CSV table of C-alpha atoms in Angstrom, one decimal:
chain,number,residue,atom,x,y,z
A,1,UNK,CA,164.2,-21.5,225.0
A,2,UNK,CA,164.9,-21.5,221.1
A,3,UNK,CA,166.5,-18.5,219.4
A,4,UNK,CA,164.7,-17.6,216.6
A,5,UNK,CA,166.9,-17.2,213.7
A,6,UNK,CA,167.0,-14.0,211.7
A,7,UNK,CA,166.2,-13.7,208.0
A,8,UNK,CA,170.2,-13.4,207.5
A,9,UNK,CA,170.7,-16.2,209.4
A,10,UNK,CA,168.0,-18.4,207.2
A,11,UNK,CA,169.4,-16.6,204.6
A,12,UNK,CA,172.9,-17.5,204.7
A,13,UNK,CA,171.9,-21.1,205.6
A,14,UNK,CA,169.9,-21.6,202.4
A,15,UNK,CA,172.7,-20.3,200.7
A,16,UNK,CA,175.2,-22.6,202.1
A,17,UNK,CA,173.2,-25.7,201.1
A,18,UNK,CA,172.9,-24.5,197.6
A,19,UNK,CA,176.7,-23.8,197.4
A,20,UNK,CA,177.6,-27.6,198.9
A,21,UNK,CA,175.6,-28.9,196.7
A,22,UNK,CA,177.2,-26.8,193.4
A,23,UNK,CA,180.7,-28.5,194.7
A,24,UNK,CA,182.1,-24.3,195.7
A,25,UNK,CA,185.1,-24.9,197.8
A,26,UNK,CA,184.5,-22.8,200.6
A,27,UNK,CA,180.2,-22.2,200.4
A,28,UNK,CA,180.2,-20.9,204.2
A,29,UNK,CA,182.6,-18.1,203.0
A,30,UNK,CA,181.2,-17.5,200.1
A,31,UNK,CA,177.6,-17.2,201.1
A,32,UNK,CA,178.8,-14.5,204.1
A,33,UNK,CA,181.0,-12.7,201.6
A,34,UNK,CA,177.9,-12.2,199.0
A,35,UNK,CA,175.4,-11.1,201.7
A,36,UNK,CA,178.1,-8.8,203.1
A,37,UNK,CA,178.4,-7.3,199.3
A,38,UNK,CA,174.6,-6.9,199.1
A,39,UNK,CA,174.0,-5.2,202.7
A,40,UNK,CA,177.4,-3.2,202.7
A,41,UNK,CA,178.0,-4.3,206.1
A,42,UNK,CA,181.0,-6.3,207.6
A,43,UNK,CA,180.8,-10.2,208.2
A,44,UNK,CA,180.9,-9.7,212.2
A,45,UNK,CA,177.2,-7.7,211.4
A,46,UNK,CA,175.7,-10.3,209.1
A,47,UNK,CA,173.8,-11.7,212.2
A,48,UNK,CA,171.7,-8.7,213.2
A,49,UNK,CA,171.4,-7.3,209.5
A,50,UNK,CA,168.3,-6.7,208.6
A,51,UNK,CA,167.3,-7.6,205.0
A,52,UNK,CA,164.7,-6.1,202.6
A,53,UNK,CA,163.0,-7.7,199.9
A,54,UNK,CA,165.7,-6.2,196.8
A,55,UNK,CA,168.2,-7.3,198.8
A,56,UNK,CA,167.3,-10.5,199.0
A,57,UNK,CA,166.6,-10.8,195.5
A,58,UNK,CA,169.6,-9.3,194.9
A,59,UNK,CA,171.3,-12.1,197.4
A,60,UNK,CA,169.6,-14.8,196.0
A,61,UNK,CA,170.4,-13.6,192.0
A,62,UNK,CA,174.3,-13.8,193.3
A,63,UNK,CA,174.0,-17.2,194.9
A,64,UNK,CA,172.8,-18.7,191.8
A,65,UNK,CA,175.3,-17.3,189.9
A,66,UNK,CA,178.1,-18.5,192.4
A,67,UNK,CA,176.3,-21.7,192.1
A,68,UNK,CA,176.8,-22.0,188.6
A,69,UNK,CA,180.4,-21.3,189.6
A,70,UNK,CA,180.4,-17.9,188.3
A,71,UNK,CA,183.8,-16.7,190.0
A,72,UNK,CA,183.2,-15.0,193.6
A,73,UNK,CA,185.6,-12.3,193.0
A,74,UNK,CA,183.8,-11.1,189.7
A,75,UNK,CA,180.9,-11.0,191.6
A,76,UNK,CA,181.8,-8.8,194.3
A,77,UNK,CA,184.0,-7.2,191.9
A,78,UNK,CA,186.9,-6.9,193.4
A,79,UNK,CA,189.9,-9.2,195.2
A,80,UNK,CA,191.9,-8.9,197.9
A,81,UNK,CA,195.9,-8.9,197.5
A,82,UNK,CA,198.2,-8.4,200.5
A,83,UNK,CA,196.8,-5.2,201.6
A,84,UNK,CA,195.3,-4.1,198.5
A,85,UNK,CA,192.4,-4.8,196.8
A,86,UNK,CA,192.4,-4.9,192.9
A,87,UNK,CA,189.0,-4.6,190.5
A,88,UNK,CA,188.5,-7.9,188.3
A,89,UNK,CA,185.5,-9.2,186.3
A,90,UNK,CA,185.0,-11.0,182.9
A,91,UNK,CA,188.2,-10.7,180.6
A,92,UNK,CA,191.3,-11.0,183.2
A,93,UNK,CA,192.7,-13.5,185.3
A,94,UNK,CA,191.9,-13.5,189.4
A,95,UNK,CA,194.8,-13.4,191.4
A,96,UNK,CA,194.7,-16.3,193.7
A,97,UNK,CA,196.0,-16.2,197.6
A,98,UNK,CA,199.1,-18.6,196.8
A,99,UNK,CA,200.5,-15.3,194.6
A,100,UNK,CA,200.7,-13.3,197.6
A,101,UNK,CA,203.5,-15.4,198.7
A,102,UNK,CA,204.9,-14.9,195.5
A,103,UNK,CA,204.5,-10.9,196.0
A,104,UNK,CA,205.8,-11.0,199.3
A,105,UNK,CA,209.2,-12.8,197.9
A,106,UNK,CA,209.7,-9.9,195.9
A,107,UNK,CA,208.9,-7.3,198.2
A,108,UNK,CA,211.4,-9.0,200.5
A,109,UNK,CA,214.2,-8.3,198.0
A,110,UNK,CA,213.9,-4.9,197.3
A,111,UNK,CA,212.2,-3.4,201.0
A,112,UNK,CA,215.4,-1.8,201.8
A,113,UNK,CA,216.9,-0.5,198.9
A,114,UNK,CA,217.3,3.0,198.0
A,115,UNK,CA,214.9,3.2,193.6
A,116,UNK,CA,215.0,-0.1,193.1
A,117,UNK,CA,214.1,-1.4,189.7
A,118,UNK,CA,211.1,-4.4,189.9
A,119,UNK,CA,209.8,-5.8,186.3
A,120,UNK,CA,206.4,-7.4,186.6
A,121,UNK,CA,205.8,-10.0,183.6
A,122,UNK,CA,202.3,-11.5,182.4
A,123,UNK,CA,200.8,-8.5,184.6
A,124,UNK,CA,197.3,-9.5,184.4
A,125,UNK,CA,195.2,-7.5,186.9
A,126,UNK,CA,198.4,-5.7,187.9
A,127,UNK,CA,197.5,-7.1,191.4
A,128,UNK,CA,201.7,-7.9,191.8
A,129,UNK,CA,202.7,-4.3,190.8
A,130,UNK,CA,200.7,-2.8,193.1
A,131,UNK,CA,201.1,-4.6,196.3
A,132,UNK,CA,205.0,-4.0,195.7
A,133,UNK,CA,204.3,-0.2,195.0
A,134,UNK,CA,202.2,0.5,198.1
A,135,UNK,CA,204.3,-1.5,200.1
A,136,UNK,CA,207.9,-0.3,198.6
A,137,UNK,CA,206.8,3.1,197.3
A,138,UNK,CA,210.2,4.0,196.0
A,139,UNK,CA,210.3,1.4,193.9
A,140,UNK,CA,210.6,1.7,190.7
A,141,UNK,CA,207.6,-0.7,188.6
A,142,UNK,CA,207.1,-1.3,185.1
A,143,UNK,CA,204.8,-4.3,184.0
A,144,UNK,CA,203.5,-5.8,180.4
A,145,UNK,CA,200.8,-7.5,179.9
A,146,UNK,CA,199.8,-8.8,176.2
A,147,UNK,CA,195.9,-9.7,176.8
A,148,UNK,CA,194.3,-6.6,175.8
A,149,UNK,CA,191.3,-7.0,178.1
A,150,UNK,CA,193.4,-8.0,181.0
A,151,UNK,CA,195.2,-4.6,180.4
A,152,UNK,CA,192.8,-2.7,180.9
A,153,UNK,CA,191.8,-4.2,183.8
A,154,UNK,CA,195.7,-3.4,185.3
A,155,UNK,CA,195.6,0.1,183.8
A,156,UNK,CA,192.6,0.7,185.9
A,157,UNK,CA,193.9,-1.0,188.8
A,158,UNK,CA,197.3,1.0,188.4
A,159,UNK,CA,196.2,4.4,187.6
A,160,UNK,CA,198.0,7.2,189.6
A,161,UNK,CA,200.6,4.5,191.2
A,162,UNK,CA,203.4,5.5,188.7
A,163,UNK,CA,203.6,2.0,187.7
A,164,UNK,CA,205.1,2.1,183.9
A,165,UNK,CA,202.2,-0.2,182.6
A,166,UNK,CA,202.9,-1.4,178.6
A,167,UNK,CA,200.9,-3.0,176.5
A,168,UNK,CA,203.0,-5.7,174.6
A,169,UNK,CA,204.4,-9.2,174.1
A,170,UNK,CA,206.6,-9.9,177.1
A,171,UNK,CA,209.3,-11.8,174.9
A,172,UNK,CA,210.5,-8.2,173.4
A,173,UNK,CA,209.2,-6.1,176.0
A,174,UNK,CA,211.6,-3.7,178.5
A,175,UNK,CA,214.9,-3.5,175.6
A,176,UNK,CA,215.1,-0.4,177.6
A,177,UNK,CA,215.5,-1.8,180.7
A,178,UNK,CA,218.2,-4.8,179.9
A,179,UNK,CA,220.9,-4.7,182.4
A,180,UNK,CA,219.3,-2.6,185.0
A,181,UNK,CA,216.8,-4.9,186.8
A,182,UNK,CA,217.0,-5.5,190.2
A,183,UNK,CA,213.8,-7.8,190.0
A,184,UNK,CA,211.7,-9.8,187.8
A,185,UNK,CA,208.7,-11.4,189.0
A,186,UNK,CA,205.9,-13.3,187.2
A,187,UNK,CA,202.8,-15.5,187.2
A,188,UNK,CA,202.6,-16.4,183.5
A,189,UNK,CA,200.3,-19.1,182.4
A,190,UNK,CA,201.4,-22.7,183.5
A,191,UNK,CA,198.6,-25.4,183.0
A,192,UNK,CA,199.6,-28.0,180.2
A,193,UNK,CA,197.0,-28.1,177.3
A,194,UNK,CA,195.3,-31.6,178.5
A,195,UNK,CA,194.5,-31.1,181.9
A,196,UNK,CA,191.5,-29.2,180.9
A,197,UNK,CA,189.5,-31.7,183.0
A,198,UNK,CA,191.2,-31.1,186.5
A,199,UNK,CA,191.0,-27.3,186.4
A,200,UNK,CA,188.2,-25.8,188.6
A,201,UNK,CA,185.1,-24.1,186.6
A,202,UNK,CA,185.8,-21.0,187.8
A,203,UNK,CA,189.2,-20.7,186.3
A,204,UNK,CA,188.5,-22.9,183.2
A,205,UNK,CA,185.2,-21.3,181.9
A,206,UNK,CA,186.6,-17.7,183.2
A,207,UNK,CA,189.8,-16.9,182.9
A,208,UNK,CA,190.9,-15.8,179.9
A,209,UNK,CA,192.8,-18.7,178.2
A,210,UNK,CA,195.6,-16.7,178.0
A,211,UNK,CA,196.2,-16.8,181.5
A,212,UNK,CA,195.8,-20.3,181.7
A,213,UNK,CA,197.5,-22.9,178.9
A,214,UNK,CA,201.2,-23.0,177.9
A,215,UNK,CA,202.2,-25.5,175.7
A,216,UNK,CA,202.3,-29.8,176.5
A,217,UNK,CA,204.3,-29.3,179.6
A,218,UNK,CA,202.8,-26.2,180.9
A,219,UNK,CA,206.3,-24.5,181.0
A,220,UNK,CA,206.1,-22.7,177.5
A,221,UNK,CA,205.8,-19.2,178.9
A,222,UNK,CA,208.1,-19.9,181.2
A,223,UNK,CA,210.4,-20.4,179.1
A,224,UNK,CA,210.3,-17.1,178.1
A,225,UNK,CA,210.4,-15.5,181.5
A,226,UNK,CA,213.6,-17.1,181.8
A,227,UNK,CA,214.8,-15.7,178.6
A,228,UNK,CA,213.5,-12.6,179.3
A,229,UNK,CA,215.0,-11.7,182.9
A,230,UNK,CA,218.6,-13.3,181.7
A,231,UNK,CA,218.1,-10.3,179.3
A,232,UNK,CA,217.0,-7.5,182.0
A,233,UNK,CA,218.5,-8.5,184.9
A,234,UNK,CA,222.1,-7.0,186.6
A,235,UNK,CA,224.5,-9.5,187.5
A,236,UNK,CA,223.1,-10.4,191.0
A,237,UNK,CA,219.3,-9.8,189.9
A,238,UNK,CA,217.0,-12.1,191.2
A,239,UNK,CA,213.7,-13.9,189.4
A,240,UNK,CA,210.7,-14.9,190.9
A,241,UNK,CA,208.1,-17.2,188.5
A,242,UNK,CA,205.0,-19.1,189.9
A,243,UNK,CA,204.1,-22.7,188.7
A,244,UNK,CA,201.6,-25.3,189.5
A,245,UNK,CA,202.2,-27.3,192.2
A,246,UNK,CA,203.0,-30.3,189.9
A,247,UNK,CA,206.5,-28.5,188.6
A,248,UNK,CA,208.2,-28.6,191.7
A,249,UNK,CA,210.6,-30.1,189.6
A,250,UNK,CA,210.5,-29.1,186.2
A,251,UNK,CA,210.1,-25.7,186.5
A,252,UNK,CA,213.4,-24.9,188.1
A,253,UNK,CA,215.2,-27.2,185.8
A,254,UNK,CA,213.9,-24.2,183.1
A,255,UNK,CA,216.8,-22.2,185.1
A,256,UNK,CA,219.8,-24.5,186.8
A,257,UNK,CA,221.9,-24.6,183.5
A,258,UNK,CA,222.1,-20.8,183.2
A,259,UNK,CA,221.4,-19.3,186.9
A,260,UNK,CA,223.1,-19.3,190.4
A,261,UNK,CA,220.7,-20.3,193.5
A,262,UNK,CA,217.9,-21.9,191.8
A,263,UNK,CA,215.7,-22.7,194.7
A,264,UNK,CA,211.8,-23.7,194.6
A,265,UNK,CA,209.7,-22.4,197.2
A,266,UNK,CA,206.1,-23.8,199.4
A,267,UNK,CA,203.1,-22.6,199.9
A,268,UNK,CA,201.3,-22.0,202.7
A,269,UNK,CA,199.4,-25.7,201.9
A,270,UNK,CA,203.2,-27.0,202.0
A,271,UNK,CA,203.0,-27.7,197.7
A,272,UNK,CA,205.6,-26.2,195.3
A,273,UNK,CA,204.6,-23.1,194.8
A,274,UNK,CA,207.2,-20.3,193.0
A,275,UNK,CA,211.2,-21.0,191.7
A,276,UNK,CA,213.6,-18.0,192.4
A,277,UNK,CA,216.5,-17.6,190.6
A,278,UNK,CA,220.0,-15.7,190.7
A,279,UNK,CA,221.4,-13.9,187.4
């Protein structure tokens, strides 16, 4: 005998379909994390969820706007990070999965020491800061972040963590801080100027550009995070900087002439994904 499907389930399929057919990477996903938004109920209860008529037209409202690739996290409202969850919408950059590797690198390096000191550059939605401050409480965390916008998003996101959130330029930021660094990290902006065309809609028309574009090469504010933790880190200080997967190569040459154990890193799709350093 045939099960008849539930409203979720015709629902979500409907959904789905409109998704594929906008060209959204993962439309299954997405479709079950909406309706779980609308209903406030896990994924494993979609199934048996029953539906009223605002909700769907509350469903069906989000699906069109993920369709016109409206970002999923803005949304919802929020994104998941390691095991924190950070508020984003319109004005700052969405931290992506291949970041928590990135996160997890620095957490590595400072787990078991006794304070020590972690600088966060290009801080964004402070999504970095505070996976290393719940994870490493006795850390010490300071972070910058120049967008003004995206600032507020992090000092929201960072409120009562004790994370030393400035508002600033990261190429003068921390003079209080040089020598006495035990980490920098950073996901700065890294897509050269003309490969508008190959970057996703969701990022393109929603990020803030800021995030996004650094000079021909993509390596401009890079170039600065290298200046920048030379100038803040203690001898034996390590760096951590995210790139696209295209700069396997070019991004560590930024640090071999100056730095000791330049290595590049994978991610978990087996690209280049983050160069550490040695200072």
């Amino acid at each position: 005998m045939t099960r008849v499907r539930t409203q979720a389930e015709k629902l979500l399929e409907g959904a789905t379909a409109t998704l594929t057919h906008a060209g959204v990477a993962s439309p299954v996903a997405d479709a079950q994390w909406l309706l779980c938004h609308v209903l406030g109920v896990p994924r494993a209860m979609l199934h048996r969820a029953s539906v009223g008529g605002p909700q769907r037209d509350a469903y069906l409202e989000l699906v069109d706007a993920r369709a016109r690739r409206f970002p999923l996290q803005h949304l919802v409202g929020s994104a998941a990070f390691r095991y924190v969850e950070v508020e984003v919408g319109p004005g700052v950059f969405v931290p992506r999965p291949e970041t928590e590797l990135l996160a997890g690198w620095a957490i590595d390096q400072v787990r078991d020491a006794e304070a020590p000191v972690v600088v966060e550059l290009c801080a964004g939605s402070g999504a970095i800061s505070l996976a290393i401050v719940h994870e490493v409480p006795q850390a010490r965390v300071h972070a910058v972040e120049l967008d003004l916008p995206a600032f507020e998003w992090a000092a929201h996101n960072l409120s009562g963590t004790g994370v030393d959130l400035r508002l600033g330029d990261m190429a003068d930021s921390f003079n209080d801080l040089d020598g006495a660094v035990d980490v920098v990290v950073a996901n700065p902006p890294y897509i050269p100027l003309d490969a508008w065309e190959s970057v996703a809609p969701e990022a393109r028309d929603h990020d803030p550009a800021l995030s996004l574009w650094s000079g021909d090469d993509g390596l401009d504010a890079m170039r600065v995070v290298e200046r920048v933790a030379r100038r803040l880190l203690r001898t034996g200080g390590v760096v951590g900087v995210e790139h696209a997967d295209a700069q396997g190569e070019s991004a560590p040459a930024v640090f071999v002439d100056r730095w000791h154990d330049v290595r590049d890193h994978r991610d978990l799709a087996d690209r280049p994904r983050f160069v550490t350093a040695t200072r």
